[in-house]
Amino acid sequence: MLREGLLMGACMFALYDLIRILRRLIPHGILWISAEDLVYVVAAALWFFLRVCKVNSGIIRFYFILAMGIGALAYYLILGRPLISHISILILRLKKGLKKLRKTVTIKLVRLKKHKEDGL
């Protein structure tokens, strides 16, 4: 039971980290962020309810909630913070590279177009 709580807390936090990574990849407005958070909270609550019903016959035990909190905190301290940091750096480098590539391709296309116009 405690192991399930620890694992569930870590999984819930990891899922939210995926949402945070998505937000860094694709900038969102406040309405979209609110919608994502609402879907996450509803899904997490439903998952929590189903797990409590299966594991504990529907009785919410304090130690299960405590184990979830400890699991989430452990994930955040051990994996979450470093993972998000490294992925953020990777995303920034990828964005810079794509911007540079776009600029290079645009310059070459403009030169090609100008060359074609000069040739006509």
Coordinates of N, CA, C and O in Angstrom, one line a residue:
M1 N 0.8 -1.2 0.0 CA 0.0 0.0 0.0 C 0.9 1.3 0.0 O 0.6 2.2 -0.7
L2 N 1.9 1.3 0.8 CA 2.8 2.5 0.9 C 3.5 2.6 -0.4 O 3.7 3.7 -0.9
R3 N 4.0 1.5 -0.9 CA 4.7 1.5 -2.2 C 3.9 2.0 -3.3 O 4.3 2.8 -4.1
E4 N 2.6 1.7 -3.4 CA 1.7 2.2 -4.4 C 1.5 3.7 -4.2 O 1.4 4.4 -5.2
G5 N 1.4 4.2 -3.0 CA 1.3 5.6 -2.8 C 2.5 6.4 -3.2 O 2.4 7.4 -3.9
L6 N 3.7 5.8 -2.9 CA 4.9 6.5 -3.3 C 5.0 6.5 -4.8 O 5.3 7.6 -5.4
L7 N 4.7 5.4 -5.5 CA 4.8 5.3 -6.9 C 3.7 6.2 -7.6 O 4.0 6.9 -8.6
M8 N 2.5 6.3 -7.0 CA 1.5 7.1 -7.6 C 1.8 8.6 -7.5 O 1.6 9.3 -8.4
G9 N 2.4 9.0 -6.3 CA 2.8 10.4 -6.2 C 3.9 10.8 -7.2 O 3.8 11.9 -7.8
A10 N 4.8 9.9 -7.4 CA 5.9 10.2 -8.3 C 5.4 10.2 -9.7 O 5.8 11.1 -10.5
C11 N 4.5 9.3 -10.1 CA 3.9 9.3 -11.4 C 3.1 10.6 -11.7 O 3.1 11.1 -12.8
M12 N 2.3 11.0 -10.7 CA 1.5 12.2 -10.9 C 2.4 13.4 -11.1 O 2.1 14.2 -12.0
F13 N 3.5 13.5 -10.4 CA 4.4 14.6 -10.6 C 5.1 14.5 -11.9 O 5.3 15.6 -12.6
A14 N 5.5 13.3 -12.3 CA 6.1 13.2 -13.6 C 5.2 13.5 -14.8 O 5.6 14.2 -15.7
L15 N 3.9 13.2 -14.6 CA 3.0 13.6 -15.7 C 2.8 15.1 -15.8 O 2.8 15.6 -16.9
Y16 N 2.8 15.7 -14.6 CA 2.7 17.2 -14.7 C 4.0 17.8 -15.3 O 4.0 18.8 -15.9
D17 N 5.2 17.2 -15.0 CA 6.4 17.6 -15.6 C 6.3 17.6 -17.2 O 6.8 18.4 -17.9
L18 N 5.7 16.5 -17.7 CA 5.5 16.4 -19.1 C 4.7 17.6 -19.6 O 5.0 18.1 -20.7
I19 N 3.7 18.0 -18.9 CA 2.8 19.1 -19.3 C 3.7 20.4 -19.3 O 3.6 21.2 -20.2
R20 N 4.6 20.5 -18.3 CA 5.4 21.7 -18.2 C 6.4 21.7 -19.3 O 6.7 22.8 -19.9
I21 N 6.9 20.6 -19.7 CA 7.8 20.5 -20.9 C 7.1 20.9 -22.2 O 7.6 21.7 -23.0
L22 N 5.9 20.5 -22.3 CA 5.1 20.8 -23.5 C 4.8 22.3 -23.5 O 4.9 23.0 -24.6
R23 N 4.6 22.9 -22.4 CA 4.5 24.4 -22.3 C 5.7 25.1 -22.7 O 5.6 26.3 -23.2
R24 N 6.9 24.6 -22.4 CA 8.1 25.2 -22.8 C 8.3 25.1 -24.3 O 9.0 25.9 -24.9
L25 N 7.9 24.0 -24.9 CA 8.0 23.8 -26.3 C 7.1 24.7 -27.1 O 7.5 25.3 -28.1
I26 N 5.9 24.7 -26.7 CA 4.8 25.5 -27.4 C 4.2 26.5 -26.4 O 3.5 26.1 -25.4
P27 N 4.5 27.8 -26.6 CA 4.0 28.8 -25.6 C 2.5 28.8 -25.6 O 1.8 28.6 -26.7
H28 N 1.9 28.9 -24.4 CA 0.4 28.8 -24.3 C -0.1 30.1 -23.7 O 0.6 30.7 -22.9
G29 N -1.3 30.4 -24.0 CA -2.0 31.5 -23.3 C -2.6 31.0 -22.0 O -2.6 29.8 -21.7
I30 N -3.1 31.9 -21.2 CA -3.7 31.6 -19.9 C -4.9 30.7 -20.0 O -5.0 29.8 -19.1
L31 N -5.7 30.8 -21.0 CA -6.9 29.9 -21.1 C -6.4 28.5 -21.4 O -7.0 27.5 -20.9
W32 N -5.5 28.3 -22.3 CA -5.0 27.0 -22.6 C -4.3 26.3 -21.4 O -4.5 25.1 -21.2
I33 N -3.5 27.1 -20.7 CA -2.9 26.6 -19.5 C -3.9 26.1 -18.5 O -3.8 25.1 -17.8
S34 N -5.0 27.0 -18.3 CA -6.0 26.6 -17.3 C -6.8 25.4 -17.8 O -7.1 24.5 -16.9
A35 N -7.0 25.2 -19.1 CA -7.7 24.0 -19.6 C -6.8 22.8 -19.3 O -7.3 21.7 -18.9
E36 N -5.5 22.9 -19.6 CA -4.6 21.7 -19.3 C -4.6 21.4 -17.9 O -4.6 20.2 -17.5
D37 N -4.5 22.4 -17.0 CA -4.5 22.1 -15.6 C -5.8 21.5 -15.1 O -5.8 20.6 -14.2
L38 N -6.9 21.9 -15.6 CA -8.2 21.4 -15.3 C -8.3 19.9 -15.7 O -8.7 19.0 -14.9
V39 N -7.9 19.6 -16.9 CA -7.9 18.2 -17.3 C -6.9 17.3 -16.5 O -7.3 16.2 -16.1
Y40 N -5.8 17.9 -16.1 CA -4.8 17.1 -15.3 C -5.4 16.9 -13.9 O -5.3 15.7 -13.4
V41 N -6.0 17.9 -13.3 CA -6.6 17.7 -11.9 C -7.7 16.7 -11.9 O -7.8 15.8 -11.1
V42 N -8.6 16.8 -12.9 CA -9.7 15.8 -13.0 C -9.2 14.4 -13.2 O -9.6 13.5 -12.6
A43 N -8.2 14.3 -14.1 CA -7.6 12.9 -14.4 C -6.9 12.4 -13.1 O -7.1 11.2 -12.8
A44 N -6.2 13.2 -12.5 CA -5.4 12.8 -11.3 C -6.4 12.4 -10.2 O -6.2 11.4 -9.5
A45 N -7.5 13.2 -10.0 CA -8.5 12.9 -9.0 C -9.2 11.6 -9.3 O -9.4 10.7 -8.4
L46 N -9.5 11.3 -10.5 CA -10.2 10.1 -10.9 C -9.2 8.9 -10.7 O -9.7 7.9 -10.2
W47 N -8.0 9.1 -11.1 CA -7.0 8.0 -10.9 C -6.8 7.7 -9.4 O -6.8 6.6 -8.9
F48 N -6.7 8.8 -8.6 CA -6.6 8.6 -7.1 C -7.9 7.9 -6.6 O -7.7 6.9 -5.8
F49 N -9.0 8.3 -7.0 CA -10.3 7.6 -6.5 C -10.3 6.1 -6.9 O -10.6 5.3 -6.0
L50 N -9.9 5.8 -8.1 CA -9.9 4.4 -8.6 C -8.9 3.6 -7.8 O -9.1 2.4 -7.5
R51 N -7.7 4.2 -7.6 CA -6.7 3.4 -6.8 C -7.1 3.2 -5.4 O -6.9 2.1 -4.8
V52 N -7.7 4.2 -4.7 CA -8.2 4.0 -3.4 C -9.3 3.0 -3.3 O -9.3 2.1 -2.4
C53 N -10.1 3.0 -4.3 CA -11.2 2.0 -4.3 C -10.6 0.6 -4.5 O -11.1 -0.4 -3.8
K54 N -9.6 0.4 -5.3 CA -9.1 -0.9 -5.6 C -8.2 -1.4 -4.4 O -8.3 -2.5 -4.0
V55 N -7.3 -0.5 -4.0 CA -6.3 -0.9 -3.0 C -6.9 -1.0 -1.6 O -6.6 -1.8 -0.8
N56 N -7.8 0.0 -1.2 CA -8.2 0.1 0.1 C -9.8 0.0 0.3 O -10.3 0.6 1.3
S57 N -10.4 -0.6 -0.6 CA -11.9 -0.7 -0.6 C -12.6 0.6 -0.4 O -13.6 0.7 0.3
G58 N -12.0 1.7 -1.0 CA -12.7 3.0 -0.9 C -12.4 3.8 0.3 O -13.0 4.9 0.4
I59 N -11.7 3.3 1.2 CA -11.4 4.0 2.5 C -10.1 4.8 2.3 O -9.0 4.2 2.0
I60 N -10.1 6.1 2.4 CA -9.0 6.9 2.3 C -8.2 6.9 3.6 O -8.7 7.2 4.6
R61 N -6.9 6.4 3.5 CA -6.1 6.3 4.7 C -5.1 7.4 4.6 O -4.5 7.8 3.6
F62 N -4.8 8.0 5.8 CA -3.8 9.1 5.8 C -2.4 8.7 5.3 O -1.8 9.5 4.6
Y63 N -2.0 7.5 5.7 CA -0.7 7.1 5.3 C -0.5 6.9 3.7 O 0.5 7.1 3.2
F64 N -1.7 6.7 3.1 CA -1.6 6.6 1.6 C -1.4 8.0 1.0 O -0.6 8.1 0.1
I65 N -2.1 8.9 1.5 CA -1.9 10.3 1.1 C -0.5 10.8 1.4 O 0.2 11.5 0.6
L66 N 0.0 10.5 2.6 CA 1.3 10.9 3.0 C 2.4 10.2 2.1 O 3.3 10.9 1.7
A67 N 2.2 8.9 1.8 CA 3.1 8.2 0.9 C 3.1 8.9 -0.5 O 4.1 9.0 -1.2
M68 N 1.9 9.3 -1.0 CA 1.9 10.0 -2.3 C 2.7 11.3 -2.2 O 3.4 11.6 -3.2
G69 N 2.5 12.1 -1.2 CA 3.3 13.3 -1.0 C 4.8 13.1 -1.0 O 5.5 13.8 -1.6
I70 N 5.2 12.0 -0.2 CA 6.6 11.7 -0.1 C 7.1 11.2 -1.5 O 8.2 11.6 -1.9
G71 N 6.3 10.4 -2.2 CA 6.7 10.0 -3.6 C 6.9 11.2 -4.5 O 7.8 11.2 -5.3
A72 N 6.0 12.1 -4.5 CA 6.0 13.3 -5.3 C 7.3 14.1 -5.0 O 8.0 14.6 -5.9
L73 N 7.5 14.3 -3.7 CA 8.7 15.1 -3.3 C 10.0 14.4 -3.6 O 10.9 15.0 -4.1
A74 N 10.0 13.1 -3.5 CA 11.2 12.3 -3.8 C 11.5 12.4 -5.3 O 12.6 12.6 -5.8
Y75 N 10.4 12.3 -6.1 CA 10.6 12.4 -7.6 C 11.1 13.8 -7.9 O 12.1 14.0 -8.7
Y76 N 10.5 14.8 -7.3 CA 10.9 16.2 -7.6 C 12.4 16.5 -7.3 O 13.2 17.0 -8.1
L77 N 12.8 16.0 -6.1 CA 14.2 16.2 -5.7 C 15.2 15.4 -6.4 O 16.3 15.9 -6.7
I78 N 14.9 14.1 -6.7 CA 15.8 13.2 -7.3 C 15.9 13.3 -8.8 O 16.9 13.4 -9.4
L79 N 14.7 13.3 -9.4 CA 14.6 13.3 -10.9 C 14.1 14.6 -11.5 O 14.6 15.1 -12.5
G80 N 13.0 15.1 -10.9 CA 12.3 16.2 -11.5 C 13.1 17.4 -11.8 O 13.1 17.9 -12.9
R81 N 13.7 18.0 -10.8 CA 14.4 19.2 -11.0 C 15.5 19.1 -12.0 O 15.6 19.9 -12.9
P82 N 16.4 18.1 -11.8 CA 17.5 17.9 -12.8 C 17.0 17.6 -14.2 O 17.5 18.1 -15.2
L83 N 15.9 16.8 -14.3 CA 15.4 16.4 -15.6 C 14.8 17.6 -16.3 O 15.1 17.9 -17.5
I84 N 14.0 18.4 -15.7 CA 13.4 19.6 -16.3 C 14.5 20.6 -16.7 O 14.5 21.2 -17.7
S85 N 15.5 20.7 -15.8 CA 16.7 21.6 -16.1 C 17.4 21.2 -17.4 O 17.6 22.0 -18.3
H86 N 17.7 19.9 -17.5 CA 18.4 19.4 -18.7 C 17.5 19.5 -20.0 O 18.0 19.9 -21.0
I87 N 16.3 19.2 -19.8 CA 15.4 19.2 -21.0 C 15.2 20.7 -21.4 O 15.1 20.9 -22.6
S88 N 15.1 21.6 -20.5 CA 14.9 23.0 -20.8 C 16.1 23.5 -21.6 O 16.0 24.2 -22.6
I89 N 17.3 23.1 -21.2 CA 18.5 23.5 -21.9 C 18.5 22.9 -23.3 O 18.8 23.6 -24.3
L90 N 18.1 21.7 -23.4 CA 18.0 21.0 -24.7 C 17.0 21.7 -25.6 O 17.3 21.9 -26.8
I91 N 15.9 22.1 -25.0 CA 14.9 22.8 -25.8 C 15.4 24.1 -26.3 O 15.2 24.5 -27.5
L92 N 16.0 24.9 -25.4 CA 16.6 26.2 -25.8 C 17.6 26.0 -27.0 O 17.6 26.8 -27.9
R93 N 18.5 25.0 -26.8 CA 19.5 24.8 -27.9 C 18.8 24.4 -29.2 O 19.2 24.8 -30.3
L94 N 17.8 23.6 -29.1 CA 17.1 23.1 -30.3 C 16.4 24.3 -31.0 O 16.4 24.5 -32.2
K95 N 15.8 25.2 -30.2 CA 15.1 26.4 -30.7 C 16.1 27.3 -31.4 O 15.9 27.8 -32.5
K96 N 17.3 27.5 -30.8 CA 18.3 28.4 -31.4 C 18.8 27.8 -32.7 O 18.9 28.5 -33.7
G97 N 19.0 26.5 -32.7 CA 19.4 25.8 -33.9 C 18.4 25.9 -35.0 O 18.7 26.1 -36.2
L98 N 17.1 25.7 -34.7 CA 16.1 25.8 -35.7 C 15.9 27.2 -36.2 O 15.7 27.5 -37.4
K99 N 16.1 28.2 -35.3 CA 16.1 29.6 -35.8 C 17.2 29.9 -36.8 O 17.0 30.6 -37.8
K100 N 18.4 29.4 -36.4 CA 19.5 29.6 -37.3 C 19.3 29.0 -38.6 O 19.6 29.5 -39.7
L101 N 18.8 27.7 -38.6 CA 18.5 27.0 -39.8 C 17.5 27.8 -40.7 O 17.7 27.9 -41.9
R102 N 16.5 28.2 -40.0 CA 15.4 29.0 -40.8 C 16.0 30.2 -41.4 O 15.7 30.6 -42.6
K103 N 16.8 30.9 -40.7 CA 17.5 32.2 -41.2 C 18.3 31.8 -42.4 O 18.3 32.5 -43.4
T104 N 19.1 30.8 -42.3 CA 20.0 30.4 -43.4 C 19.2 30.0 -44.6 O 19.5 30.4 -45.7
V105 N 18.2 29.2 -44.4 CA 17.4 28.8 -45.5 C 16.7 30.0 -46.2 O 16.6 30.1 -47.4
T106 N 16.2 30.9 -45.4 CA 15.5 32.1 -45.9 C 16.5 32.9 -46.7 O 16.1 33.4 -47.8
I107 N 17.7 33.1 -46.2 CA 18.7 33.9 -47.0 C 19.0 33.2 -48.3 O 19.0 33.9 -49.3
K108 N 19.1 31.9 -48.3 CA 19.5 31.2 -49.5 C 18.3 31.3 -50.5 O 18.5 31.4 -51.7
L109 N 17.1 31.2 -50.0 CA 15.9 31.3 -50.9 C 15.8 32.7 -51.5 O 15.4 32.8 -52.7
V110 N 16.1 33.7 -50.7 CA 16.0 35.1 -51.2 C 17.1 35.3 -52.3 O 16.8 35.9 -53.3
R111 N 18.3 34.7 -52.0 CA 19.3 34.9 -53.0 C 19.0 34.1 -54.3 O 19.2 34.6 -55.4
L112 N 18.4 32.9 -54.1 CA 18.0 32.1 -55.3 C 16.9 32.9 -56.1 O 17.0 32.9 -57.3
K113 N 16.0 33.5 -55.4 CA 14.9 34.2 -56.1 C 15.5 35.4 -56.8 O 15.1 35.7 -58.0
K114 N 16.4 36.1 -56.2 CA 17.0 37.3 -56.8 C 17.9 36.9 -58.0 O 17.8 37.5 -59.0
H115 N 18.6 35.7 -57.9 CA 19.4 35.2 -59.0 C 18.5 34.9 -60.2 O 18.8 35.1 -61.3
K116 N 17.3 34.3 -59.9 CA 16.4 33.9 -61.0 C 15.8 35.2 -61.6 O 15.7 35.3 -62.9
E117 N 15.5 36.2 -60.8 CA 15.0 37.5 -61.4 C 16.0 38.2 -62.2 O 15.7 38.8 -63.2
D118 N 17.3 38.1 -61.8 CA 18.3 38.8 -62.5 C 18.6 38.0 -63.8 O 19.0 38.7 -64.8
G119 N 18.4 36.8 -63.8 CA 18.6 36.0 -65.0 C 17.6 36.1 -66.1 O 17.8 35.9 -67.3
L120 N 16.4 36.6 -65.7 CA 15.3 36.7 -66.6 C 15.4 38.0 -67.4 O 15.6 38.8 -67.8

